[in-house]
mmCIF file of C-alpha atoms in Angstrom:
data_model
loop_
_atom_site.group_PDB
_atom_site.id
_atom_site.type_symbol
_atom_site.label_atom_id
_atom_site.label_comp_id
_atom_site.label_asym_id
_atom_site.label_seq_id
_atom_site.Cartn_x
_atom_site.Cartn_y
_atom_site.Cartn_z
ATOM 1 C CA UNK A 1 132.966 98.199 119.079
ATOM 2 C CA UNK A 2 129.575 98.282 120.500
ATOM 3 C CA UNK A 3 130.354 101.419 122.170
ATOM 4 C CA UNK A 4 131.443 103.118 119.276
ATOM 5 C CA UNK A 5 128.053 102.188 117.444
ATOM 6 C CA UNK A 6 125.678 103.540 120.887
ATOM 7 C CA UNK A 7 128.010 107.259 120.431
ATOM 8 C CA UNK A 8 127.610 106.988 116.226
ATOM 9 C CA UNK A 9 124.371 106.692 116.765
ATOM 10 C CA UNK A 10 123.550 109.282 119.864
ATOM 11 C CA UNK A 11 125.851 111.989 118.181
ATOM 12 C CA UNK A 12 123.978 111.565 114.875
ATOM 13 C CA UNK A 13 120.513 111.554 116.326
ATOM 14 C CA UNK A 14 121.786 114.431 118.637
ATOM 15 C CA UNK A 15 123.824 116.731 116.146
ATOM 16 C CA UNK A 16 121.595 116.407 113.315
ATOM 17 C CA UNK A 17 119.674 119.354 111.957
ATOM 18 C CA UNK A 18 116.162 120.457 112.859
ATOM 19 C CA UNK A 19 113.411 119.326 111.009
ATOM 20 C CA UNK A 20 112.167 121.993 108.507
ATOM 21 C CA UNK A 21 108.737 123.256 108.929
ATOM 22 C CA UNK A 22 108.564 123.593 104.904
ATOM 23 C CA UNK A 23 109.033 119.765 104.309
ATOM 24 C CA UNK A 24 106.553 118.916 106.647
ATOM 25 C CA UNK A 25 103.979 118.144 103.676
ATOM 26 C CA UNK A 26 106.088 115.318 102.490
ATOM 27 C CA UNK A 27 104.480 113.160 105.498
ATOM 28 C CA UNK A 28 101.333 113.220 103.280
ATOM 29 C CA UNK A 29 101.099 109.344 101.560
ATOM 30 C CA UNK A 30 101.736 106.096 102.245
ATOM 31 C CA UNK A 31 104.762 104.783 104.568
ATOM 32 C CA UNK A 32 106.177 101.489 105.198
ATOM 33 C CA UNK A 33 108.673 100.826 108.062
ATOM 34 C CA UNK A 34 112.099 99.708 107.071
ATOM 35 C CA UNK A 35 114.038 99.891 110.493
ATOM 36 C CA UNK A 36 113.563 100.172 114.300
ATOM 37 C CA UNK A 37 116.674 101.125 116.293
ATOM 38 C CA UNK A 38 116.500 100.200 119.748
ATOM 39 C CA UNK A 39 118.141 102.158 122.648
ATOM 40 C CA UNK A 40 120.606 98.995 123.080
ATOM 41 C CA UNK A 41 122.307 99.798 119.782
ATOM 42 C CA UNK A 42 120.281 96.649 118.222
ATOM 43 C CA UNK A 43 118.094 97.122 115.054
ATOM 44 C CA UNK A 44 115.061 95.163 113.337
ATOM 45 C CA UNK A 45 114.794 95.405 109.561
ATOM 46 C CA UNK A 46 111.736 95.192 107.964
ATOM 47 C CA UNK A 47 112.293 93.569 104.383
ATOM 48 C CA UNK A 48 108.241 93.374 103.684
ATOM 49 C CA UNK A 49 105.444 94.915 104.967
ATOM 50 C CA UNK A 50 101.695 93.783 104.948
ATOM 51 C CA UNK A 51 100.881 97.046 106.631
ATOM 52 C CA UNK A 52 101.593 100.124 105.757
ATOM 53 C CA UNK A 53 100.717 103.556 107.388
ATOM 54 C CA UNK A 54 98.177 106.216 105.370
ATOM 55 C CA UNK A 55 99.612 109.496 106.975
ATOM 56 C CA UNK A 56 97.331 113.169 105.760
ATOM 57 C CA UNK A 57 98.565 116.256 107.071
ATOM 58 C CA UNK A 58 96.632 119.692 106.906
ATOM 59 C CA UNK A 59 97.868 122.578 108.388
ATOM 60 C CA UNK A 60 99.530 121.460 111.873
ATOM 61 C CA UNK A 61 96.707 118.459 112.224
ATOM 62 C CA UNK A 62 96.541 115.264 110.393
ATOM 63 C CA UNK A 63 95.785 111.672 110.902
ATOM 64 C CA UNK A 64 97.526 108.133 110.480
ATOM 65 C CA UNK A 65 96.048 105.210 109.724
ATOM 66 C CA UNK A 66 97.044 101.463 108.706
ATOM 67 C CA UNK A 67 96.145 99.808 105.503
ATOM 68 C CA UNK A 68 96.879 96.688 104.318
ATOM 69 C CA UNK A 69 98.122 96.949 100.469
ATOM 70 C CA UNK A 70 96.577 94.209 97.638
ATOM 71 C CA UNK A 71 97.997 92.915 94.736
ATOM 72 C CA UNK A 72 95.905 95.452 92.611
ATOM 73 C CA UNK A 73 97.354 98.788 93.851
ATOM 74 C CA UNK A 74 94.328 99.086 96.090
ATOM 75 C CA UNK A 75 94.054 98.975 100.189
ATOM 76 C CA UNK A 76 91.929 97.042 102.312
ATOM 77 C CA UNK A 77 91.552 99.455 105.127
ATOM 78 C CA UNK A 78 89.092 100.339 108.484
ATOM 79 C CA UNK A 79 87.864 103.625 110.029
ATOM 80 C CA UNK A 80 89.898 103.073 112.670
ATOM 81 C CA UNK A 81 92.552 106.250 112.060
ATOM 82 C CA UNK A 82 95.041 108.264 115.039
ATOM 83 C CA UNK A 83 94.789 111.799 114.750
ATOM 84 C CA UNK A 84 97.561 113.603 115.729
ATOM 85 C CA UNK A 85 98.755 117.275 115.730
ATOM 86 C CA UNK A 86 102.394 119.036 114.756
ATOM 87 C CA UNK A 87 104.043 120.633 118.388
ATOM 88 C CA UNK A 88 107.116 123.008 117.801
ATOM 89 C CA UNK A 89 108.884 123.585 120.710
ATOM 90 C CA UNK A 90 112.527 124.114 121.740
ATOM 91 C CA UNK A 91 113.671 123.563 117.063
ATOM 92 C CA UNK A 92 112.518 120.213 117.864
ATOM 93 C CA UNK A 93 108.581 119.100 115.978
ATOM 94 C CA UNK A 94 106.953 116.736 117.276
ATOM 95 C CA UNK A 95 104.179 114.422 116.339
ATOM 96 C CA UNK A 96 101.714 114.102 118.973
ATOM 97 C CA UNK A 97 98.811 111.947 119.608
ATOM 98 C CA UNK A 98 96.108 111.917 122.547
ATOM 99 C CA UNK A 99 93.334 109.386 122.309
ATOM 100 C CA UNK A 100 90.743 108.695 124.791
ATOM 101 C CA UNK A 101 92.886 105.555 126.757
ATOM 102 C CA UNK A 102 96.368 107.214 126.003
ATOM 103 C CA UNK A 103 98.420 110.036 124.681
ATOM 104 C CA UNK A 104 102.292 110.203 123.439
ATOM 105 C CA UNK A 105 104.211 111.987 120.903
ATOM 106 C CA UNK A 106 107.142 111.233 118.417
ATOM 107 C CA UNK A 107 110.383 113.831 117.634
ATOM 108 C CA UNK A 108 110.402 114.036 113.588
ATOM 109 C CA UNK A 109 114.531 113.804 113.677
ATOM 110 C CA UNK A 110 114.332 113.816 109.666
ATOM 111 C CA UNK A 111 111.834 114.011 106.895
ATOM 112 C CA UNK A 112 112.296 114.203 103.008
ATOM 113 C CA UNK A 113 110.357 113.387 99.701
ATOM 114 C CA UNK A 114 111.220 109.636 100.167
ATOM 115 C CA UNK A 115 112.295 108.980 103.619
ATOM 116 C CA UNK A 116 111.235 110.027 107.530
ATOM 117 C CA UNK A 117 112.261 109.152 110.851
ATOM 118 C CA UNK A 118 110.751 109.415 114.413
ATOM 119 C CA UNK A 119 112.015 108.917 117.826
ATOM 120 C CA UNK A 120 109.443 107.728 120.642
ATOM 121 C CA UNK A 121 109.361 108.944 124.003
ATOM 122 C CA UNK A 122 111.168 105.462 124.782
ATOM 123 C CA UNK A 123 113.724 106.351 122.441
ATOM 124 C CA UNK A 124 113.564 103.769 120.056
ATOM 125 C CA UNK A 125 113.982 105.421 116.507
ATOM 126 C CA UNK A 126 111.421 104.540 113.510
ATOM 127 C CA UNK A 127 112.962 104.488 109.756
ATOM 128 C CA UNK A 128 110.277 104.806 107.070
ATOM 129 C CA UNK A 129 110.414 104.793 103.447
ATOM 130 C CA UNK A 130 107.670 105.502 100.873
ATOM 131 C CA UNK A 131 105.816 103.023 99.913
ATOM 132 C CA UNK A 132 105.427 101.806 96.151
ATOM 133 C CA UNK A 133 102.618 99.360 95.591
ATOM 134 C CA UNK A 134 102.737 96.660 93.666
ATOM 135 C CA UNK A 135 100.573 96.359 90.713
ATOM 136 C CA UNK A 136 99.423 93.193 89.588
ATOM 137 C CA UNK A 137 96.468 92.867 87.160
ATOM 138 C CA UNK A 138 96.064 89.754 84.878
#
């Protein structure tokens, strides 16, 4: 059975269809991580977040960033921020990111109005949902 869920999930992250330059845009906003798929076939779901990522794309070069959401609708949040730039190569776009200690990239494998995905260079694969805030004022 195991084997059957490592090809399900290698033929679907394989055979799906090229990200779209057009719905690149829709990375713009605020993310929350719902699911990590590990190359062993095992996943971690993420039922609550205290972080969530700030993502602004312009053009082919943008920047992501963590906040931490409060109970108002507002973010507690630092300069600290990871710019990155869009790569097309080969129908595949990639998110990549080169710092002064490190560089990397991610394969977008799916992006829409409400949902994303990314693969690493480890091949561990990144679910992500929008993220509605909670609003809470007395």
């Amino acid at each position: 059975m195991r084997y059957i869920a490592l090809l399900t999930l290698f033929l679907a992250t394989s055979c799906s269809t090229a990200v779209d330059t057009k719905d690149l845009p829709n990375l713009n906003g605020y993310w929350e991580i719902k699911e990590v798929r590990f190359t062993d076939g095992t996943k971690k779901e993420y039922k609550v977040n205290s972080m969530v990522d700030y993502i602004t794309l312009d053009s082919l070069n943008g920047f992501r960033k963590k906040v931490q959401p409060k109970f108002d609708g507002s973010f507690v949040t630092s300069n600290d921020a990871e710019a990155f730039k869009i790569l097309i190569q080969n129908d595949s776009i990639f998110m990549e990111y080169n710092n002064d200690l490190t560089h990397w990239r991610e394969a977008l494998l799916s992006i829409s109005q409400d949902f994303f995905s990314v693969r690493n260079e480890e091949g561990i694969i990144y679910h992500y949902q929008r993220f509605e805030p909670i609003n809470i004022t007395p």
